[in-house]
CSV table of C-alpha atoms in Angstrom, one decimal:
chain,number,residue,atom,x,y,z
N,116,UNK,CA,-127.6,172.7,-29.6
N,117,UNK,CA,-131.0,174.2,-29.4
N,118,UNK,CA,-130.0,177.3,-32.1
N,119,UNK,CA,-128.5,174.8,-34.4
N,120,UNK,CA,-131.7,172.3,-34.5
N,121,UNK,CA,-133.9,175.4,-35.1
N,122,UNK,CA,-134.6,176.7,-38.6
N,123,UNK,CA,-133.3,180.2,-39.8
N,124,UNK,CA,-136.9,180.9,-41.0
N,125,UNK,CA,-139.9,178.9,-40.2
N,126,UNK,CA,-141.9,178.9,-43.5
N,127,UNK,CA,-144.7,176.5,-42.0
N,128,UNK,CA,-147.0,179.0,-41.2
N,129,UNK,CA,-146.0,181.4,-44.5
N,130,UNK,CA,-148.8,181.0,-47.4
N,131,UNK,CA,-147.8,178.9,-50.7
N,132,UNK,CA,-147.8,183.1,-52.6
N,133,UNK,CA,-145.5,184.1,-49.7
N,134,UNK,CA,-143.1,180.8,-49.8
N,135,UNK,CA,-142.6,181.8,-53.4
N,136,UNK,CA,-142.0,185.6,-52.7
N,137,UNK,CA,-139.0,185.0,-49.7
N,138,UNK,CA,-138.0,182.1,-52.8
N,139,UNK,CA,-137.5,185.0,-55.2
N,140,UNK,CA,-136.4,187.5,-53.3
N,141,UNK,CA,-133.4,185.1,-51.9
N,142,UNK,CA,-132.5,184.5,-55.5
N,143,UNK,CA,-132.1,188.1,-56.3
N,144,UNK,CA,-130.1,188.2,-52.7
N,145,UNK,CA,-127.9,185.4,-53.7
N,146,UNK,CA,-126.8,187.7,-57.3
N,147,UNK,CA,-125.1,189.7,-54.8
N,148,UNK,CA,-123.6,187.4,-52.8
N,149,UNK,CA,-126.2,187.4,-50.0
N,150,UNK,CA,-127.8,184.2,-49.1
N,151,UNK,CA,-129.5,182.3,-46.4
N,152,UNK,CA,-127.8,180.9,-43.1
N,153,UNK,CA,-127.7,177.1,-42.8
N,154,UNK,CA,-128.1,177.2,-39.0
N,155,UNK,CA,-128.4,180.1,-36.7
N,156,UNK,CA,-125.0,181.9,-35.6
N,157,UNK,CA,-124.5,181.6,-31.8
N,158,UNK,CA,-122.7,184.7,-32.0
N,159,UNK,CA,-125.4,186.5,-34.3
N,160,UNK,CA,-128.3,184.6,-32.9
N,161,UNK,CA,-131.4,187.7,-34.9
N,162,UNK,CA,-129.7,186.8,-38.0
N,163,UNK,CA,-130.7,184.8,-40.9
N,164,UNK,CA,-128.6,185.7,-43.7
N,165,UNK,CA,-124.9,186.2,-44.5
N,166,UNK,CA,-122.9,188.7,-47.1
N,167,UNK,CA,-120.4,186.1,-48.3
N,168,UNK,CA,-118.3,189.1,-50.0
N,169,UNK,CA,-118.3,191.4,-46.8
N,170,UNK,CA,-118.2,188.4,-44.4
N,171,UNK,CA,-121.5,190.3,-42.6
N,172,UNK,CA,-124.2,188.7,-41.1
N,173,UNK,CA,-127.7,190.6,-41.8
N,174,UNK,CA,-131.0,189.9,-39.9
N,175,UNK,CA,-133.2,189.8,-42.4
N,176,UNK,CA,-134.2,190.8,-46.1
N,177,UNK,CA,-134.9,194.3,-45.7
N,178,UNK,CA,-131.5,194.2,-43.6
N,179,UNK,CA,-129.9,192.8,-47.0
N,180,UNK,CA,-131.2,195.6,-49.2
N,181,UNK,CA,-129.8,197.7,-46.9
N,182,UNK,CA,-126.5,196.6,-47.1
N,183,UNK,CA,-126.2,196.0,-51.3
N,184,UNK,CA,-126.4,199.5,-50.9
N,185,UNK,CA,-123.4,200.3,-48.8
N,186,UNK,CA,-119.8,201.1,-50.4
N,187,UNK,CA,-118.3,198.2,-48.9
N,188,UNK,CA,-120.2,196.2,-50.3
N,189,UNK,CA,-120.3,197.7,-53.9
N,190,UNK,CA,-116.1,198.2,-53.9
N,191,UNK,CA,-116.4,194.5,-53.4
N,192,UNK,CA,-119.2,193.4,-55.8
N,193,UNK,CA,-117.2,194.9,-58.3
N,194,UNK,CA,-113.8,193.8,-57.0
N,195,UNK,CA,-115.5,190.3,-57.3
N,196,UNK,CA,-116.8,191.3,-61.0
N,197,UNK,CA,-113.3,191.9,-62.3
N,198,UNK,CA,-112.1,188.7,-61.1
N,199,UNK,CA,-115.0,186.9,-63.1
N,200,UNK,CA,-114.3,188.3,-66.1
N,201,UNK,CA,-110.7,187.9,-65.5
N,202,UNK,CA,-111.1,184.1,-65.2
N,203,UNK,CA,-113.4,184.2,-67.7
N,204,UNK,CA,-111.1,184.8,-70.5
N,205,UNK,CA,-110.1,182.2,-73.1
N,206,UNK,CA,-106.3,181.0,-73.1
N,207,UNK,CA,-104.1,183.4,-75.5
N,208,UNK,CA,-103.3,182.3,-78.4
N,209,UNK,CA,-100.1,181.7,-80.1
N,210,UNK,CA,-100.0,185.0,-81.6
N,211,UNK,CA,-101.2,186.7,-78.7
N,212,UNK,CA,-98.5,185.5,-76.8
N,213,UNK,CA,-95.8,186.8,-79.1
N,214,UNK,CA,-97.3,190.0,-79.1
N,215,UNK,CA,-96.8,189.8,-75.1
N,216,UNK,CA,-93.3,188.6,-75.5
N,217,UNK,CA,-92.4,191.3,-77.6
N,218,UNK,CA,-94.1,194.0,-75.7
N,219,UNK,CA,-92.4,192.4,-72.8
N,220,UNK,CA,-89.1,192.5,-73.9
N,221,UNK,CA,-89.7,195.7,-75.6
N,222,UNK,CA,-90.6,197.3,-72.2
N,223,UNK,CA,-87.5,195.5,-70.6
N,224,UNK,CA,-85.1,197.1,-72.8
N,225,UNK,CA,-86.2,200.7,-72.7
N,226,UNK,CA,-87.1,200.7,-69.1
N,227,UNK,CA,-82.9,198.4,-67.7
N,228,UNK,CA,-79.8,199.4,-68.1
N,229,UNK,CA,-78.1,198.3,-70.4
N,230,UNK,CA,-74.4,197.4,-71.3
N,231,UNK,CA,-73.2,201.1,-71.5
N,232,UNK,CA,-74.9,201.9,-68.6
N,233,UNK,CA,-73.8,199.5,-66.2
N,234,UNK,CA,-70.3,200.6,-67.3
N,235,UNK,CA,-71.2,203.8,-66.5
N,236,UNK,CA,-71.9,202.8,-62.5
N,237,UNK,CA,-69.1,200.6,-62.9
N,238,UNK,CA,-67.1,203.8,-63.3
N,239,UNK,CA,-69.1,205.6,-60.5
N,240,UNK,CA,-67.9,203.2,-57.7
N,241,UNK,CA,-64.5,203.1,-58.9
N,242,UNK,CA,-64.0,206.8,-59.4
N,243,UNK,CA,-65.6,206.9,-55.4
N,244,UNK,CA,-63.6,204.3,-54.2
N,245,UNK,CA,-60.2,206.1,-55.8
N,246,UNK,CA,-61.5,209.9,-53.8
N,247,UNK,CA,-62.6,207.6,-50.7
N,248,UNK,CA,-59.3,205.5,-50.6
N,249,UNK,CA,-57.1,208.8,-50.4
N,250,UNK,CA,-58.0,209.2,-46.6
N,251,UNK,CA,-58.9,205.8,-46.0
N,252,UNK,CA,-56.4,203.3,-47.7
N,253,UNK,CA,-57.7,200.4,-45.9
N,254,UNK,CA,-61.2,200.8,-47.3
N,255,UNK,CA,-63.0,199.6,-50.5
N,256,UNK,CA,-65.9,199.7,-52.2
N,257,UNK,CA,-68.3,197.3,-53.7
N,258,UNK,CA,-71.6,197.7,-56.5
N,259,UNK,CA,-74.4,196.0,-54.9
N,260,UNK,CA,-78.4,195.8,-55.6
N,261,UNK,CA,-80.8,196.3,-58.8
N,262,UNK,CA,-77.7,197.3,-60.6
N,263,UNK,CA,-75.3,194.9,-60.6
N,264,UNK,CA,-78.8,192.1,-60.7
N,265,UNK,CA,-79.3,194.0,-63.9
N,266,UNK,CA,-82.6,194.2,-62.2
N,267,UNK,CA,-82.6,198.1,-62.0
N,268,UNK,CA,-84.4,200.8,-64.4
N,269,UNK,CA,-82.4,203.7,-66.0
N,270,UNK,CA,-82.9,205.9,-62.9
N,271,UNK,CA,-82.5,203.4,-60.1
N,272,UNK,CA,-80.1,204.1,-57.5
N,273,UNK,CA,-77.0,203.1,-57.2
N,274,UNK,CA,-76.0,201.0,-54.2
N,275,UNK,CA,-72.5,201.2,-53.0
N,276,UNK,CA,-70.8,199.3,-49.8
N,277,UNK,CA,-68.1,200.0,-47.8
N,278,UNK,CA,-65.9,197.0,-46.7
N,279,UNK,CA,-63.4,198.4,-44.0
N,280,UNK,CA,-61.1,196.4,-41.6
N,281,UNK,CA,-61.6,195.4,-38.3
N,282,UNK,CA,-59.9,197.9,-37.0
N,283,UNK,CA,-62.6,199.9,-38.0
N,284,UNK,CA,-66.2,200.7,-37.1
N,285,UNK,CA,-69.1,201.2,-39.2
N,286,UNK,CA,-70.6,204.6,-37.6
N,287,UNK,CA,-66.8,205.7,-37.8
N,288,UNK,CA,-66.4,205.1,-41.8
N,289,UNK,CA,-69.7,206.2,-42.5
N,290,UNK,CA,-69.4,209.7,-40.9
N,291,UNK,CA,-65.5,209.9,-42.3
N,292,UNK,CA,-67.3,209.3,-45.9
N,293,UNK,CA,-69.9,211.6,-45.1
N,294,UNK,CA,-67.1,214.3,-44.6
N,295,UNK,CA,-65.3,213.3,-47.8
N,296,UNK,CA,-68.2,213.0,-50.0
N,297,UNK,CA,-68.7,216.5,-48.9
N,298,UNK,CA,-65.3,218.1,-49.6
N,299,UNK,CA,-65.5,216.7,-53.0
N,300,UNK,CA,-66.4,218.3,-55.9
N,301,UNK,CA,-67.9,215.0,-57.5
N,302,UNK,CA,-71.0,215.0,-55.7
N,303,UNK,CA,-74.0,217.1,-54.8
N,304,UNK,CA,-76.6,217.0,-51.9
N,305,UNK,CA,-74.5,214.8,-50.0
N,306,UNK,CA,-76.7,213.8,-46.8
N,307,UNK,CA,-77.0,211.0,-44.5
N,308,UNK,CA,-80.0,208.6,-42.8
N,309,UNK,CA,-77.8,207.2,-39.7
N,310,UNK,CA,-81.1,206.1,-38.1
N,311,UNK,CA,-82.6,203.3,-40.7
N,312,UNK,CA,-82.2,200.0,-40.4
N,313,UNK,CA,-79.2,200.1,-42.5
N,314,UNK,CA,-77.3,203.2,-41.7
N,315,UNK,CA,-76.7,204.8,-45.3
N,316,UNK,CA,-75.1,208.4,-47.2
N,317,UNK,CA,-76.4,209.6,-49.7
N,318,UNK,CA,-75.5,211.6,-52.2
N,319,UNK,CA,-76.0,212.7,-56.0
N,320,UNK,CA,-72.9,211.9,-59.0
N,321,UNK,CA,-72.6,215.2,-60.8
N,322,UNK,CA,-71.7,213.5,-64.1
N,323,UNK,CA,-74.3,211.3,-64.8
N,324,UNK,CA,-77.0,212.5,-62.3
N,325,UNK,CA,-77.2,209.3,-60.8
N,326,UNK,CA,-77.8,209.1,-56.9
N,327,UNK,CA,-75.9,206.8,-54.8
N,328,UNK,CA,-76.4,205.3,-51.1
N,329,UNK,CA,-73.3,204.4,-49.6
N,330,UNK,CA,-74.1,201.5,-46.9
N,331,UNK,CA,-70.7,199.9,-44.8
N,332,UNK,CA,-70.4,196.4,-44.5
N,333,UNK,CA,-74.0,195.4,-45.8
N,334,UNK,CA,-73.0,191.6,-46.3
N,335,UNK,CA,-76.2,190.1,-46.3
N,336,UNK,CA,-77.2,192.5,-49.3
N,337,UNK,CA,-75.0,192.0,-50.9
N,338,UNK,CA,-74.7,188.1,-50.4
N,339,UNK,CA,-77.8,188.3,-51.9
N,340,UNK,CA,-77.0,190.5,-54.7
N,341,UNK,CA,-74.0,187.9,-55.8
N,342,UNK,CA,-77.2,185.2,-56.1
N,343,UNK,CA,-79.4,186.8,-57.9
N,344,UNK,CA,-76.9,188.0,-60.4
N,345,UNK,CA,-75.6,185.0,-60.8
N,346,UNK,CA,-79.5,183.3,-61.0
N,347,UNK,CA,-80.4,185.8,-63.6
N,348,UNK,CA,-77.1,185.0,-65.7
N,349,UNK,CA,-78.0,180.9,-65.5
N,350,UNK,CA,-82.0,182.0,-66.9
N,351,UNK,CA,-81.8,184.8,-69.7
N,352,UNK,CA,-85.8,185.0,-69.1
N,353,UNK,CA,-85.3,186.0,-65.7
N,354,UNK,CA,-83.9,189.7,-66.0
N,355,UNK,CA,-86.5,190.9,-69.1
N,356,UNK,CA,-89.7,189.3,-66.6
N,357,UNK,CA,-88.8,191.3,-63.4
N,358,UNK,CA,-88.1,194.3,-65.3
N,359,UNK,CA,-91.4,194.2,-67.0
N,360,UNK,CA,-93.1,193.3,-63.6
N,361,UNK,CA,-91.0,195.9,-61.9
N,362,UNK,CA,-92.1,198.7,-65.0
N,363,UNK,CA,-96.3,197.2,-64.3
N,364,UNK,CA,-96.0,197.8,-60.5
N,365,UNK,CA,-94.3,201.1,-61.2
N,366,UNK,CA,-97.0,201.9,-63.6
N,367,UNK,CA,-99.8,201.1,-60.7
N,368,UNK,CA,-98.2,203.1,-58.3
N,369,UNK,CA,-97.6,199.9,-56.0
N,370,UNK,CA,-94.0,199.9,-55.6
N,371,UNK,CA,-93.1,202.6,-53.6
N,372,UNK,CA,-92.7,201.2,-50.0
N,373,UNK,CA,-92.7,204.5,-48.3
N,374,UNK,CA,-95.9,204.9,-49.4
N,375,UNK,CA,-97.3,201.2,-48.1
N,376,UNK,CA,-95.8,199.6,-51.6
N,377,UNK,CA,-94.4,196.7,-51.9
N,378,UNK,CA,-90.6,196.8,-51.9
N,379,UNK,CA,-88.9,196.8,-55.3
N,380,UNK,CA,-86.7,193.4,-54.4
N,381,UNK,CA,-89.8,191.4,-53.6
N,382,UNK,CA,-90.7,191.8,-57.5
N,383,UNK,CA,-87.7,189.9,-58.2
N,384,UNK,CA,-88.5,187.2,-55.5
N,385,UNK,CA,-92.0,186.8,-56.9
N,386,UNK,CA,-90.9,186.1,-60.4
N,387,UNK,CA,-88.7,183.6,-59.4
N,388,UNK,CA,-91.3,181.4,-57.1
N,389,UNK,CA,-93.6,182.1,-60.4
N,390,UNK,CA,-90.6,180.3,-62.5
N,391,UNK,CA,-89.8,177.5,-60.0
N,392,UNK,CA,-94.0,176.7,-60.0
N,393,UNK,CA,-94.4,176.3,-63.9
N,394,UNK,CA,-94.8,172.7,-65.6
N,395,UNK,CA,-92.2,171.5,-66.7
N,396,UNK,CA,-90.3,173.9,-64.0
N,397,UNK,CA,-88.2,176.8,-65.7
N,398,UNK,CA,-86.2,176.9,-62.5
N,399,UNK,CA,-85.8,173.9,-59.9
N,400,UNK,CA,-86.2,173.7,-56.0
N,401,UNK,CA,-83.8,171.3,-55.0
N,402,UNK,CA,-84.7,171.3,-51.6
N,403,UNK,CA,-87.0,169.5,-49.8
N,404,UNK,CA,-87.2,166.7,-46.8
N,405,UNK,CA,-84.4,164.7,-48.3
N,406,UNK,CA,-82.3,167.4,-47.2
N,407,UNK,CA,-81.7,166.8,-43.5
N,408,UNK,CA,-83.1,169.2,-40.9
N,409,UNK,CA,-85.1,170.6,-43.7
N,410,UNK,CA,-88.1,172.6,-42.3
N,411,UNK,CA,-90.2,174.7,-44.2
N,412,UNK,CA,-91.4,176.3,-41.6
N,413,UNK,CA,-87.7,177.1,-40.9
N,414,UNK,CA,-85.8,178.9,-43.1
N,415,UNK,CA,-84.1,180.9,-41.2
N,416,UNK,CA,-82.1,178.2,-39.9
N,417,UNK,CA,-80.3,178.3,-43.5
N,418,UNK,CA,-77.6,181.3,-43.8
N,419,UNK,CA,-76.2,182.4,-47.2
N,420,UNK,CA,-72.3,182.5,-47.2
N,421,UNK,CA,-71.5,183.1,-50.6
N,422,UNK,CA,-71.4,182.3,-54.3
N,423,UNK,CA,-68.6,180.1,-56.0
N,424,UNK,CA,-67.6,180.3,-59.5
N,425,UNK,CA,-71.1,181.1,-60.5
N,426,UNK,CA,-72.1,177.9,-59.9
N,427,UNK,CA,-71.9,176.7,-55.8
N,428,UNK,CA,-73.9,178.5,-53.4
N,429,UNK,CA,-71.9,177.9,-49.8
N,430,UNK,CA,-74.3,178.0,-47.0
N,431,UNK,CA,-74.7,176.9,-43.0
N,432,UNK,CA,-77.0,175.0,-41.2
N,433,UNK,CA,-77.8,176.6,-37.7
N,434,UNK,CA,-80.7,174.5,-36.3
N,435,UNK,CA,-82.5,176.1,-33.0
N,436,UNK,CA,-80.3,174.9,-29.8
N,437,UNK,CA,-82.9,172.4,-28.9
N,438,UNK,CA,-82.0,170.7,-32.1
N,439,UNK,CA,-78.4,170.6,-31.2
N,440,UNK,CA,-78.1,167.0,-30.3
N,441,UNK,CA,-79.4,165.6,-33.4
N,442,UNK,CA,-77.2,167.8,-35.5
N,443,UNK,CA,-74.0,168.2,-33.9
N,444,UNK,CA,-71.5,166.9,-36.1
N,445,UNK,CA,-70.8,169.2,-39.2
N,446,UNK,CA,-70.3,168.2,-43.0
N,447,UNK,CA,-69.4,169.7,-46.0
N,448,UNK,CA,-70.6,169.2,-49.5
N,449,UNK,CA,-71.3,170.3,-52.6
N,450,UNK,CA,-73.7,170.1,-54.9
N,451,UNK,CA,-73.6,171.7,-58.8
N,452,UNK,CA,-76.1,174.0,-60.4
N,453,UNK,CA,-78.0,171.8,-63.4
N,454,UNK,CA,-79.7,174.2,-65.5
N,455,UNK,CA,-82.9,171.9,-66.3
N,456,UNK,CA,-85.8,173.1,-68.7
N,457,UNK,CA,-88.8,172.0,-70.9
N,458,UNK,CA,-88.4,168.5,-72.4
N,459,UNK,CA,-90.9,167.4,-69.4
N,460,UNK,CA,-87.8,166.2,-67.1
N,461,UNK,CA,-88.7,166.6,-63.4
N,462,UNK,CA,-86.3,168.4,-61.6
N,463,UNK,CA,-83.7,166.2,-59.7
N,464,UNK,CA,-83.0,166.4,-55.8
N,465,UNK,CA,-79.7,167.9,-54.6
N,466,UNK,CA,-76.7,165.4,-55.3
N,467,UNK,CA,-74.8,165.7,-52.1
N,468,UNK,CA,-71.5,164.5,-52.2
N,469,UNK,CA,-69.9,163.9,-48.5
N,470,UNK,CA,-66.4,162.6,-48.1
N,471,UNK,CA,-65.0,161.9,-44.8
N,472,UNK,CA,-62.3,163.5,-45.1
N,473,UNK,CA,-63.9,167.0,-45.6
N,474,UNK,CA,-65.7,166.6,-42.5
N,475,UNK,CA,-65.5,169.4,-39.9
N,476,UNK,CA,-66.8,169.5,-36.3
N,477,UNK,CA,-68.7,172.8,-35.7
N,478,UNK,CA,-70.6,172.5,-32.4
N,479,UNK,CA,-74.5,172.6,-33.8
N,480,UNK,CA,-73.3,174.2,-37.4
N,481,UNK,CA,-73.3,172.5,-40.5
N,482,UNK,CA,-71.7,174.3,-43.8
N,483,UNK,CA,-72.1,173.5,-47.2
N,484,UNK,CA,-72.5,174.2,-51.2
N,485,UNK,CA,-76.1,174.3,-52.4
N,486,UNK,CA,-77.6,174.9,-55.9
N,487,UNK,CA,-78.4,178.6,-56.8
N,488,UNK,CA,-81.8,177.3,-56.8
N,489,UNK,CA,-82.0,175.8,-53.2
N,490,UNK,CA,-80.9,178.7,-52.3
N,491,UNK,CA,-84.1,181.2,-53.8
N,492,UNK,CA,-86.6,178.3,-52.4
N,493,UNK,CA,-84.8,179.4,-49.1
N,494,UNK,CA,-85.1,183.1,-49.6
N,495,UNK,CA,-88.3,183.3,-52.4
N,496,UNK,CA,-91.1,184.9,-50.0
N,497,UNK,CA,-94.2,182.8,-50.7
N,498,UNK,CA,-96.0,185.1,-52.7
N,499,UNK,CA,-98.8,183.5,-55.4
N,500,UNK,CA,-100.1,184.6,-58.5
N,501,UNK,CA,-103.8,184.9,-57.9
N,502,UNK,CA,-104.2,184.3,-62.0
């Protein structure tokens, strides 16, 4: 109580030609984002002035000179500089936002595959499924990822999975396809990474000088890979804006995770929360508290199952166990993708339509069909556009 009824700076006892000296030299202070403390700090009880770009509290003006001069504080002084300048600008106009569109779309085509090429890794996982099916009947394969998302650049990767039967075991396929890839004549620098999170081979297509990771029974990838296709063949803007994003990031050296990067597939997840936020929306949210047991702060309670006709997304509800008593009975449902834009319409809630007879008792698990776009406000990380 006593530190926060007692002045930073006493000027009673400074001279009227000193009051306007500190005045001054707080005002040259304050250019740089340095300016005096309200009350004293408990914590920083000699200080009387605070860096509002650094966050560092400074004991006096001499102390603040000091510090204008560090690098910190200059990385950030010009950090904050760009960002002025940034918000600064004027809105484009309408020919400068054709020019962008162009360029955009410009850069999209040159940079994704296109028709001919995803035919081309079409015929890549065939012509390895035919080579892996001769020892392994039972098996088969499946495109996954930035390539069959249309998501991918020229040189991407292409990502392959391995379903197998029960029978099986996924350390046994992948070391069987590890042999096989080797023995063949089709591919180069076959090699394997058994100790990632997802256990992968990998391995180079002679032809086409593509290289391909061979994953077994990735189903959550590629659960994911059937909604984004399907997303980005409801919104023709969506594949050109991720691509160009994807090229920008590329461009700024900030997508490479290995190297503390951001991971390519979060690019794709960013432009689609940037589409859902837009007014009038260019992609809905349908879900929200009128869906029951909806919790934001819960989404992993919500597991993909898989994509129907292009249109249905099935999913299940798995509330926490101490949550079990107030969902217990199970019920199906469906609700249709509505492809709303522009014309200022809001976009409408999920239309859930449960019969009676389609009900199904499933412990604390309730299943159902969602709208592509519930779905990506379920799995969209919350990332925001600073400008």
């Amino acid at each position: 109580d006593y530190l926060e009824s007692t002045a930073v700076i006493d000027e009673s006892n400074l001279t009227a030609e000193q009051q306007l000296g500190l005045k001054q030299a707080e005002e040259r202070l304050e250019r740089d984002y340095i300016s005096r403390l309200e009350k004293r700090s408990p914590e920083y009880t000699n200080c009387q002035y605070l860096c509002k770009l650094c966050l560092v509290h400074i004991e006096n003006i001499q102390g603040a000179h000091k510090h204008i001069k560090e690098k910190r504080h200059k990385k950030n002084i010009m950090e904050k500089q760009e960002e002025n300048e940034l918000r600064a600008l004027p809105p484009p106009s309408s020919a400068q936002l054709a020019a962008l569109s162009f360029t955009l779309i410009e850069a999209a085509n040159e940079q994704g595959i296109s028709d001919d090429d995803f035919r081309i890794r079409q015929d890549i996982v065939k012509e390895m499924e035919k080579i892996i099916q001769q020892p392994l009947p039972d098996c088969s394969l499946r495109m996954y990822g930035s390539c069959l998302t249309r998501f991918a650049f020229k040189t991407s990767d292409v990502n392959i999975d391995i379903k197998f039967p029960p029978k099986m075991s996924q350390p046994d396929v992948l070391i069987q396809v590890l042999e096989i890839l080797k023995n063949s004549a089709v591919y180069s620098d076959v090699e394997s990474d058994f100790h990632a999170k997802v256990p992968v081979v990998f391995c180079k297509d002679v032809k086409s000088g593509l290289t391909c990771k061979v994953s077994a029974r990735n189903d959550v990838a590629c659960l994911t890979t059937d909604l984004l296709a399907a997303l980005g063949k409801l919104e023709p803007v969506l594949i050109p804006l991720v691509l160009a994003f994807r090229y920008w990031a590329r461009l700024c050296h900030i997508d490479c995770q290995a190297e503390g990067g951001i991971p390519s597939y979060s690019f794709a997840l960013m432009v689609i929360f940037f589409l859902q936020q837009r007014k009038p929306r260019i992609l809905p949210s349908y879900l929200g508290n009128w869906i029951e047991g909806f919790d934001s702060k819960r989404p992993d309670d919500h597991q993909l199952k898989g994509v129907e006709e292009e249109e249905f997304v099935r999913w299940e509800y798995k509330p926490p166990p101490n949550g079990a008593a107030k969902n217990s009975v199970g019920a199906e449902s469906k609700t249709k993708v509505d492809q709303q834009k522009g014309g200022g319409k809001k976009a409408t809630s999920s239309e859930v339509d449960n019969q009676s007879n389609a009900k199904e008792k499933h412990g604390n698990v309730r299943c159902g069909f969602l709208s592509l776009r519930t779905i990506f406000y379920l799995t969209s990380l919350c990332f925001i556009f600073k400008h």
